[in-house]
XYZ file of C-alpha atoms in Angstrom:
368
model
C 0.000 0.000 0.000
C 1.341 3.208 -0.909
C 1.915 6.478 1.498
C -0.720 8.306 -0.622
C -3.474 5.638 -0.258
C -2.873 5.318 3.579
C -3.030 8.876 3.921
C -6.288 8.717 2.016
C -7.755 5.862 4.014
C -6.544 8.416 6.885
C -8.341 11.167 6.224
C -11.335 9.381 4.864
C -11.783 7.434 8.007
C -11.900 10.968 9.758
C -14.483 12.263 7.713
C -16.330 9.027 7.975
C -16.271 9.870 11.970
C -17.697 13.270 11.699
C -20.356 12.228 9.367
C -21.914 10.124 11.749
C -22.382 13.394 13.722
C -25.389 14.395 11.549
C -27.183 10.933 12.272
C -30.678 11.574 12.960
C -31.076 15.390 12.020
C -29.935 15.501 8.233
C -32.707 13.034 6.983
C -33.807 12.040 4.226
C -30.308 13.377 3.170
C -27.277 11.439 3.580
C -25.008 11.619 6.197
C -21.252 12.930 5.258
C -18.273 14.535 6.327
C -15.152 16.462 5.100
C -11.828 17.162 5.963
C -9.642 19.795 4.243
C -5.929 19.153 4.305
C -2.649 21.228 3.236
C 0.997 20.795 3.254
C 0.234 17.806 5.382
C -2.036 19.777 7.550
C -5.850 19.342 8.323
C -6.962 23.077 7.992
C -10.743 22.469 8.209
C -13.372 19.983 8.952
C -16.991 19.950 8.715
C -20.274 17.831 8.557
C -24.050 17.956 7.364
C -25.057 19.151 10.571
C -28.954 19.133 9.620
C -31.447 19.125 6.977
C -31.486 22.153 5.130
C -27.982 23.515 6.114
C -24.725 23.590 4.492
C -23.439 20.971 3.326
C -20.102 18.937 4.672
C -17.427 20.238 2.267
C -19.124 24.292 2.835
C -18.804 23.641 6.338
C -15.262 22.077 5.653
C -14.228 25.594 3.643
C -15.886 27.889 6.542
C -14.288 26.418 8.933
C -10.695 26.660 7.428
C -7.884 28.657 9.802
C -6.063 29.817 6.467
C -6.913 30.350 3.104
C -8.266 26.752 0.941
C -6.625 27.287 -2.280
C -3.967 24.137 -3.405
C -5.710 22.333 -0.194
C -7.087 18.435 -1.076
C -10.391 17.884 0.348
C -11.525 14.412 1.528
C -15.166 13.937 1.560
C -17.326 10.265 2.090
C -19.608 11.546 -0.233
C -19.354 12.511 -3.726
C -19.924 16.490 -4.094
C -23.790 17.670 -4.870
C -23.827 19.457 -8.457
C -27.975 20.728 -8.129
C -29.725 23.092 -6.642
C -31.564 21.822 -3.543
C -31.620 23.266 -0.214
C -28.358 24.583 -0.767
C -26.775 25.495 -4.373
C -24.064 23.164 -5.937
C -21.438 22.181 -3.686
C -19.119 21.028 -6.563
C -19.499 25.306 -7.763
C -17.926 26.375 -4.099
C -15.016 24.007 -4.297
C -13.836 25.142 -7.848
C -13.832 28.767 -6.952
C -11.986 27.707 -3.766
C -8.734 26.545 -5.569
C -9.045 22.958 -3.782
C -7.137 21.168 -6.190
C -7.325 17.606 -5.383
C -11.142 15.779 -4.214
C -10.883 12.448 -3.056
C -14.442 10.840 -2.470
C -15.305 7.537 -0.588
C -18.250 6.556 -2.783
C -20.193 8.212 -5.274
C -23.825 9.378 -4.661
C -27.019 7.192 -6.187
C -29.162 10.394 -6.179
C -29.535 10.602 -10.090
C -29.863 14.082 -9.689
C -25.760 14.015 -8.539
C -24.711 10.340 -9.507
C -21.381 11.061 -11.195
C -22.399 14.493 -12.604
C -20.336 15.924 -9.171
C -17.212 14.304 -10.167
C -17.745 15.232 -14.547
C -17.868 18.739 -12.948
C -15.027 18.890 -10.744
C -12.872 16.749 -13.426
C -14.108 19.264 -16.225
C -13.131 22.391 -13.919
C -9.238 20.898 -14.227
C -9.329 19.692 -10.448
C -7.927 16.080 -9.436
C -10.623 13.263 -8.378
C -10.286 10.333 -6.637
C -13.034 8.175 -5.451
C -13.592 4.673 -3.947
C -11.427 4.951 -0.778
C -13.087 3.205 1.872
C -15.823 2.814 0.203
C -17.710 0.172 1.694
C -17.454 1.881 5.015
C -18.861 5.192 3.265
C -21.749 3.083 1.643
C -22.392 1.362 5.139
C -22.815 4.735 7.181
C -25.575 5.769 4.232
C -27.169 2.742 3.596
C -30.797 3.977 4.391
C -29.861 7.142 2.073
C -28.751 4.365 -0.943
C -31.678 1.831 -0.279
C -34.354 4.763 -0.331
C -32.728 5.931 -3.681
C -32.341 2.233 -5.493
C -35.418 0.688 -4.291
C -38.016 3.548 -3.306
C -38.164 1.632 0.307
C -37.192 2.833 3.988
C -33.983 0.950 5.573
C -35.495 -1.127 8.586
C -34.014 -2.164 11.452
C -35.959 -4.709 13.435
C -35.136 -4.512 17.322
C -36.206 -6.943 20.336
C -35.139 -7.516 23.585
C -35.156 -11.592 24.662
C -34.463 -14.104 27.421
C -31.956 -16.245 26.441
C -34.220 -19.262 26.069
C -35.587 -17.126 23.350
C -39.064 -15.350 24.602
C -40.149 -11.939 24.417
C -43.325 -12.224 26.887
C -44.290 -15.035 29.332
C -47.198 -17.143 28.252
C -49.342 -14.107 30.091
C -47.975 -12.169 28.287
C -46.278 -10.082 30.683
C -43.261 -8.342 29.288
C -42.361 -5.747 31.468
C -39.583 -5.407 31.873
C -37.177 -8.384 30.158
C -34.036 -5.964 29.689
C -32.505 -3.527 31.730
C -32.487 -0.232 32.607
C -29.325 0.354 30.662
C -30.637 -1.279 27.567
C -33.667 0.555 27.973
C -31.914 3.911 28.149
C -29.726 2.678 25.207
C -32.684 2.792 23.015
C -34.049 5.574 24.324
C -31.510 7.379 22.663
C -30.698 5.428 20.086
C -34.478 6.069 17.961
C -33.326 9.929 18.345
C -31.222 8.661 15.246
C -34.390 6.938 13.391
C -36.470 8.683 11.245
C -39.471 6.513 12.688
C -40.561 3.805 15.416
C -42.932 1.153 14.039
C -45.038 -1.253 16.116
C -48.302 -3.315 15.979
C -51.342 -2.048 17.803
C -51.207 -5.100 20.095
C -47.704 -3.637 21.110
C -49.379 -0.588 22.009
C -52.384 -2.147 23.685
C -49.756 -4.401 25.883
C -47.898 -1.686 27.142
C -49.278 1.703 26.415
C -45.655 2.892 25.724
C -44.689 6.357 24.466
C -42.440 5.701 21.940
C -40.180 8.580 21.961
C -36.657 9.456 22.582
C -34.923 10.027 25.775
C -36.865 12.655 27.871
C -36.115 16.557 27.199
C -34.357 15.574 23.467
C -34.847 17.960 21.394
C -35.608 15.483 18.490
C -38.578 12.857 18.918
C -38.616 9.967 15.783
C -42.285 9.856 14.102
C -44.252 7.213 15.542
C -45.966 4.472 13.268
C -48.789 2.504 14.694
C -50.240 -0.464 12.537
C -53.431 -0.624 13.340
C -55.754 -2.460 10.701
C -58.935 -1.614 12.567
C -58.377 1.815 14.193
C -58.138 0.382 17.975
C -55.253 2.912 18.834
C -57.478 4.624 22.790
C -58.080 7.948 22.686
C -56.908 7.640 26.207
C -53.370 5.854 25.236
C -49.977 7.494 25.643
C -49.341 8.107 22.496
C -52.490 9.967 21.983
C -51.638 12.192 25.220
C -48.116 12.786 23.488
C -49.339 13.740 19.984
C -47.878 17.248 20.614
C -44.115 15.683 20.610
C -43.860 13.485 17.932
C -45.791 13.557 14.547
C -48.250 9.917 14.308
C -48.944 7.680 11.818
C -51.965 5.066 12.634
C -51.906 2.510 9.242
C -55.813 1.251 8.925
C -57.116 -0.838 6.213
C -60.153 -0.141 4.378
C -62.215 -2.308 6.555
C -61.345 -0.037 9.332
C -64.768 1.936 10.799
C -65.198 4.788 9.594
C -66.207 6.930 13.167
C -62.870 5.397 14.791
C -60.650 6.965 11.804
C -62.189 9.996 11.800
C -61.825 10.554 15.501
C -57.991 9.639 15.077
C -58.252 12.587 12.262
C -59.727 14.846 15.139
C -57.179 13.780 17.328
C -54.456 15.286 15.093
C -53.583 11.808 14.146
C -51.929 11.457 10.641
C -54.246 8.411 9.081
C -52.594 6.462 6.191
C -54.791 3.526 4.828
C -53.170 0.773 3.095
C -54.900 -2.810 1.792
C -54.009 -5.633 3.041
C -52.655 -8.897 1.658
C -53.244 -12.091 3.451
C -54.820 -10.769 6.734
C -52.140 -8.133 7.325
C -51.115 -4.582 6.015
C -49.494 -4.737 2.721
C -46.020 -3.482 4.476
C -44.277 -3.193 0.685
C -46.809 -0.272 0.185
C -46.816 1.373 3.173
C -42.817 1.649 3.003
C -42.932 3.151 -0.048
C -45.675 5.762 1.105
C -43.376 5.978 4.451
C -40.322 6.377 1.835
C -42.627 9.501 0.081
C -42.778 11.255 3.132
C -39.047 11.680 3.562
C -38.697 8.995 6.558
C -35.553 6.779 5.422
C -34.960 4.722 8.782
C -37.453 3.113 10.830
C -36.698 1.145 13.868
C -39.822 -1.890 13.822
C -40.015 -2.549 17.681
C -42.673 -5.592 16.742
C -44.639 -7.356 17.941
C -43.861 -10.990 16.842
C -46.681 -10.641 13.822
C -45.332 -7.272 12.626
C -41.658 -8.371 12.828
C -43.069 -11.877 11.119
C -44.391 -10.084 8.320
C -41.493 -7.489 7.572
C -39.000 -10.852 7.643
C -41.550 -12.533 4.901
C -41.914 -9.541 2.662
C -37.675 -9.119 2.833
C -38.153 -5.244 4.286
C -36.085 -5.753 7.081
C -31.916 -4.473 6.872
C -30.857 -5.012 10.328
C -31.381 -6.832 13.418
C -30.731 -5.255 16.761
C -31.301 -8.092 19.511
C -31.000 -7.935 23.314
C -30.440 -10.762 25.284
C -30.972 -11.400 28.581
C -29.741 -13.412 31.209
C -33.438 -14.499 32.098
C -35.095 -18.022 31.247
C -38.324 -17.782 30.890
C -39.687 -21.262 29.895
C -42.806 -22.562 28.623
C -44.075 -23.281 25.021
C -47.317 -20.894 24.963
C -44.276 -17.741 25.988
C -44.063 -15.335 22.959
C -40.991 -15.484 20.325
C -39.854 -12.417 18.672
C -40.499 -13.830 14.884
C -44.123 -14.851 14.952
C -45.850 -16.074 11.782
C -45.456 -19.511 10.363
C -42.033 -19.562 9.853
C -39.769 -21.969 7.495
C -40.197 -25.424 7.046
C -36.638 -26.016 6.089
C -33.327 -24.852 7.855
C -31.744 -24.171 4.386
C -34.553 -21.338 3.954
C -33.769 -19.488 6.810
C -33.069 -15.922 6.196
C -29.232 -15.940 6.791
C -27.302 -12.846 8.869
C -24.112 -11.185 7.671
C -21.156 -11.430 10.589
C -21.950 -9.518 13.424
C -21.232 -7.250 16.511
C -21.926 -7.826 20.027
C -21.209 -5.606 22.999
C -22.787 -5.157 26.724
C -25.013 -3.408 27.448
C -25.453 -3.642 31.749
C -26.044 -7.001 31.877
C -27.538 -7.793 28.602
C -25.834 -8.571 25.493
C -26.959 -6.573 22.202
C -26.156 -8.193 18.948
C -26.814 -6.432 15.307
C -26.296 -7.894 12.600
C -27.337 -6.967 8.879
C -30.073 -8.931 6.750
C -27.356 -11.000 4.019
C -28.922 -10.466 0.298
């Protein structure tokens, strides 16, 4: 490996750290980050700090402590070259004098898709791309799969005892992790663009679904709810005011219960069914339309069962407990029918695991 290309990978890795910074408030954009080096020197850095503001590489250039020209800028994400939000990025650099881009992976927004790099290449500059690339892909997958297939990246999370159950055959499931898990994911849906559960989740525990309390950012909330049973007197009716709602009915719903969820302040979306459930392809897609690229499913085992089936899901994000619960009328995470074979079973790419107090939370990506 040459001293150029570990410099790159350098540099990249950097930017690939500061990107992650905009998690959760750039959305539907992509997360990315820059860093601006000369004579060996970082002279600026900068991120997409949220939707609607400048961009990485502007941030980058503004934040410079001397003057950009002859610098080399180092960006995960290939340069915009439209008007959006903000005007052209690719414009700013060129009348910078950077003379040398190198790019982690190039952007699937057709709008951009290439036509960043033409521009900079055309304007005399220096372009490199694919360093670290499937590191820069990884940190924007929601932002690629909402681009290729029209579809919201999913990540399906559960907490379980280690003998595998999510409830006890009462169904009693409060509370199977701990308080540190529970905190964990308190803050982590600050970084999802939406939390998704079944009605029967919300009619089991009455839960809020938002962040951690006092964050300044609460996820959108997505109730499926075929038949318009979300209570008027539930918490996430009493917490409308913090976090736009989403109840999914079918057409079979009645028609006095929707329209009180309407008076409510509810957001109604009604989507057919297929087999006995929501038609979850559509609804992503109308999810997708409305600018929410992440969703974190929290179940319950017929929800999660159906995104599995249908191939939605991304990501798994599993707790496990050191709790045996026993008995074979307890609740699994993956309801449904499930496989027949073991050579069908949906297969996981190699994954992480870390504590969490005393619990154990593996993720692991969906392998295509």
């Amino acid at each position: 490996m040459t001293e150029e290309i570990e410099l790159s990978q350098k540099y990249i890795n950097r930017a690939l750290e500061l990107a992650i910074r905009g998690e959760g408030r750039v959305e539907p954009n992509p997360v990315v980050g820059a860093v601006l080096v000369k004579d060996g020197r970082v002279i600026g850095e900068g991120w997409h700090e949220y939707f609607g503001g400048p961009h990485a590489e502007i941030n980058a250039i503004n934040n410079a402590t001397e003057p950009v020209a002859g610098a080399t800028l180092y960006i995960t994400l290939e340069p915009c070259a439209h008007f959006g939000k903000t005007p052209p990025c690719v414009d700013t650099i060129i009348k910078s004098g950077i003379k040398k881009v190198v790019i982690g992976v190039r952007d699937v927004n057709p709008v951009t898709a290439g036509k960043g790099i033409a521009t900079l290449k055309k304007a005399g500059l220096e372009v490199v791309e694919g360093i670290n690339e499937r590191k820069a892909r990884e940190i924007n997958a929601p932002f690629f799969k909402l681009h290729k297939e029209g579809l919201p990246y999913i990540i399906a999370k559960w907490a379980m005892s280690i003998d595998g159950k999510i409830a006890s055959r009462t169904g009693d499931a409060k509370w199977i992790s701990s308080d540190e898990s529970r905190a964990f994911v308190h803050q982590f849906r600050e970084r999802m663009g939406a939390i998704m559960v079944g009605i029967n989740t919300v009619l089991a525990d009455d839960p809020t679904l938002l962040g951690r309390p006092g964050a300044k950012r609460h996820p959108k909330r997505v109730i499926l709810d075929s038949f318009a049973r979300l209570p008027v007197t539930s918490q996430i009716v009493k917490t409308l005011l913090q976090a736009e709602t989403y109840v999914v009915v079918s057409p079979n719903a009645p028609q006095e219960r929707v329209q009180k969820l309407y008076e409510l302040g509810v957001k109604v979306f009604e989507i057919e069914e297929v087999g006995g459930s929501l038609n979850l392809i559509k609804l992503g897609r109308k999810l997708a339309e409305t600018g929410i690229n992440k969703v974190l499913l929290e179940g319950g085992g017929a929800v999660l069962a159906s995104a599995f089936e249908t191939h939605l899901v991304d990501e798994v994000m599993v707790f496990i407990v050191p709790k045996i619960i026993g008995g074979k009328e307890a609740i699994s995470p993956v309801g449904g029918k499930g496989i027949e074979l073991i050579k069908d079973a949906l297969l996981l790419e190699p994954f992480t695991v870390e504590h969490i107090g005393n619990d154990l939370l593996v993720r692991a990506c969906l392998k295509r």
